[in-house]
Short mmCIF file of C-alpha atoms in Angstrom, two decimals:
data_model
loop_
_atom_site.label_atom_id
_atom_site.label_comp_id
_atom_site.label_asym_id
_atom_site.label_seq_id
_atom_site.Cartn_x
_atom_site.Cartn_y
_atom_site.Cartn_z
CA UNK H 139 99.47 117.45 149.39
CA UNK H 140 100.97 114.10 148.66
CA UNK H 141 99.17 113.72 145.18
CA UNK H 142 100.46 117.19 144.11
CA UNK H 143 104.07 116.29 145.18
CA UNK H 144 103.27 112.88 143.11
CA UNK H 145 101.81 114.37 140.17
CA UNK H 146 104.93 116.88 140.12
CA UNK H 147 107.22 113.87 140.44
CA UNK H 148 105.64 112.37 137.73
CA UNK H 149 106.09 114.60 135.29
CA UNK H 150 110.00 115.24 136.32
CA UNK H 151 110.06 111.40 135.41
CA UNK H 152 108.29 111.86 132.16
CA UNK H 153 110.94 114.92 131.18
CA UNK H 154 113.58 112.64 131.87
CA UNK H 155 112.98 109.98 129.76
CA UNK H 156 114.67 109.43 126.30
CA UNK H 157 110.83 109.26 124.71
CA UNK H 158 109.70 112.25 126.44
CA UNK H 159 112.61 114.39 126.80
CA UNK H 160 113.29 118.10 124.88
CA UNK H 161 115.94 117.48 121.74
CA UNK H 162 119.61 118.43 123.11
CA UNK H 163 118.89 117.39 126.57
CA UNK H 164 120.81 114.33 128.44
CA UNK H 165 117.90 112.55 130.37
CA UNK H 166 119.58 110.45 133.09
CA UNK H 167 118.78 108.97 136.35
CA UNK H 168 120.80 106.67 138.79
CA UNK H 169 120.24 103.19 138.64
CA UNK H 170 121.67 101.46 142.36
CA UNK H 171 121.29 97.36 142.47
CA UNK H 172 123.14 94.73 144.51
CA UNK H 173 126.61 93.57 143.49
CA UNK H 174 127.31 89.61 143.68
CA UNK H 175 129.35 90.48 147.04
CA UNK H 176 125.76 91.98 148.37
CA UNK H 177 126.97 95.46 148.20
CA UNK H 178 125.06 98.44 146.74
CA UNK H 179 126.35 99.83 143.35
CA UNK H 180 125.17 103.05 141.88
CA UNK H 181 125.40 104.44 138.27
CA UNK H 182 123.60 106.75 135.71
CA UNK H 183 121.75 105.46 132.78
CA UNK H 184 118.93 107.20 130.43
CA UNK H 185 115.30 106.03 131.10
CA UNK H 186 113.24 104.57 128.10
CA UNK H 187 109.67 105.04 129.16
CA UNK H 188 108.56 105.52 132.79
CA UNK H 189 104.70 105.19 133.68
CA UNK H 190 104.45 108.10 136.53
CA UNK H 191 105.91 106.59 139.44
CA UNK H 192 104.93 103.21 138.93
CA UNK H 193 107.48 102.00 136.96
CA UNK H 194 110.19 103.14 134.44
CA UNK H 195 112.00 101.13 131.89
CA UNK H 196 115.69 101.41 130.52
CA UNK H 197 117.82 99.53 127.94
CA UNK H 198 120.95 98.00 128.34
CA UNK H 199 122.96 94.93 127.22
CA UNK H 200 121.99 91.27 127.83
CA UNK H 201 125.98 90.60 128.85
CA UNK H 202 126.46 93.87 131.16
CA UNK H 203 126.97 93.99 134.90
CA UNK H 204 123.41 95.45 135.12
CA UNK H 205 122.00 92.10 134.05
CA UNK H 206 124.14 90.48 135.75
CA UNK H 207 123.68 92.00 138.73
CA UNK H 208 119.80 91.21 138.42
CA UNK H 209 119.61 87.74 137.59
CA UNK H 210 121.28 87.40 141.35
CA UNK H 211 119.78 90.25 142.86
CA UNK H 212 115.94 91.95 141.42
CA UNK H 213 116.17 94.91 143.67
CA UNK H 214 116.95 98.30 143.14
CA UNK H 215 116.26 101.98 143.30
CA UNK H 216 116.17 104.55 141.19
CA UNK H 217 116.37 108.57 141.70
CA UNK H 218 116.14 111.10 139.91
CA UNK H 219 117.85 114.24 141.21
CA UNK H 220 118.72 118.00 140.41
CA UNK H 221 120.65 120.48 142.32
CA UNK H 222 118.16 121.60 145.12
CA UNK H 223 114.99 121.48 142.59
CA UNK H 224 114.10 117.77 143.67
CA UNK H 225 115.40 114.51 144.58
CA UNK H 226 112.90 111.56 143.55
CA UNK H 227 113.78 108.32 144.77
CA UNK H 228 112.22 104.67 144.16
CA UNK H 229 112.18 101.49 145.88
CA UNK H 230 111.38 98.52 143.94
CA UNK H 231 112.05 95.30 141.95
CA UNK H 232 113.66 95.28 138.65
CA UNK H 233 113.71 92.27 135.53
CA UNK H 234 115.33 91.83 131.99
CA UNK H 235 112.79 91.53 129.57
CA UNK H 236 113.98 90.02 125.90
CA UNK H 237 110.50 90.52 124.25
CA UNK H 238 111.38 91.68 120.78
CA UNK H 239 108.09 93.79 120.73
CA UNK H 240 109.15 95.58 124.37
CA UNK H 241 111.93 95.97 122.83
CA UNK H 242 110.86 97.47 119.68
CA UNK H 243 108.71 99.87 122.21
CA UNK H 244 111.52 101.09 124.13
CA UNK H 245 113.97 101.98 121.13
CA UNK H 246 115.31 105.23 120.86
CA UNK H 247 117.64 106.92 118.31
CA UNK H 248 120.30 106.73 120.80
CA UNK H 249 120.83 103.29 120.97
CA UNK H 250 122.05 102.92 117.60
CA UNK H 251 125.58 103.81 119.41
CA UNK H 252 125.51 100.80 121.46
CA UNK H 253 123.57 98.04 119.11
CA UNK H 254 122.73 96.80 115.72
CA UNK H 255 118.73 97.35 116.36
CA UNK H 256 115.88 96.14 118.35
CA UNK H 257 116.40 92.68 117.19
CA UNK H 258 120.01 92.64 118.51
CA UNK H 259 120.81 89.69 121.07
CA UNK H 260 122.38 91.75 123.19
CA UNK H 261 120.05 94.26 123.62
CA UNK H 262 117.62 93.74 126.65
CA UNK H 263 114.73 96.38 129.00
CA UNK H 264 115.45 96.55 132.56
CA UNK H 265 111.71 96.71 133.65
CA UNK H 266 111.80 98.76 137.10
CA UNK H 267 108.79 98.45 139.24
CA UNK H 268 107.77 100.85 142.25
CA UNK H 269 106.82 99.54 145.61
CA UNK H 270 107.67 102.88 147.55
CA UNK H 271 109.15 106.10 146.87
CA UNK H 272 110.30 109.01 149.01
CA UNK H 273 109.78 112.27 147.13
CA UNK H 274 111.52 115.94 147.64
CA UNK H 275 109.95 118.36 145.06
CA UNK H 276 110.41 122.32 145.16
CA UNK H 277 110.65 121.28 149.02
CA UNK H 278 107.68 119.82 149.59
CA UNK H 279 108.07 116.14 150.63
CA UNK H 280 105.85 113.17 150.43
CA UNK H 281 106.66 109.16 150.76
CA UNK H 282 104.37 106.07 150.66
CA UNK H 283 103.80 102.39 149.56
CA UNK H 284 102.57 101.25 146.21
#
């Protein structure tokens, strides 16, 4: 049972990733990590590229709180979540990467909004790394360590 629900998950994750993801949707999933006060903070963000459940990336700014908040603080969770369908939630660690070819890797047209290209200074991956996950899909349940 548990490798169905996991297989399931992990192809939710794929569909919800800007690489993988039909044209005209809005991919997103919430992205929680520690404030400097210690304190949980929560918001929604596209992934880049996930690898099933093992680990997703995203792409952000060098200077934003997210980076911030993980140079003090590397862990975090992730879900991904729709209206009674699922709820797929990781536990895990999280770094900025600045490797230009990562970087190059995890482009999409979107972030043309927000920077000048892959080479921008700015622009940085949030690498998110699974060690357990708690997963709801079409009601059947399954959680475990990585």
């Amino acid at each position: 049972m548990s490798k169905e629900v996991i297989a399931k998950a992990e192809e939710i994750i794929r569909q919800n990733t800007a690489h993988s993801s039909l044209e005209g949707s809005e991919p997103y999933c919430v992205l929680a990590l520690i404030d400097r006060d210690g304190y949980p903070t929560a918001s929604t963000i596209t992934a880049s590229k996930a690898h099933g459940i093992n680990w997703i990336t995203f792409c952000t700014g060098l200077e934003g709180n997210k980076a911030k908040r993980i140079a003090n603080c590397n862990r975090a969770s992730v879900c991904f979540n729709k209206d009674g369908a699922y709820n797929i939630t990781l536990v895990g660690t999280i770094e900025v990467v600045t490797d230009l070819a990562i970087k190059e890797e995890m482009w999409y047209p979107g972030m043309g909004q927000h920077f000048n290209g892959p080479d921008d200074p700015d622009y940085c991956i949030l690498h998110f790394e699974t060690n357990r996950y708690n997963l709801l899909v079409d009601w059947q349940e399954a959680e475990g360590i990585l």
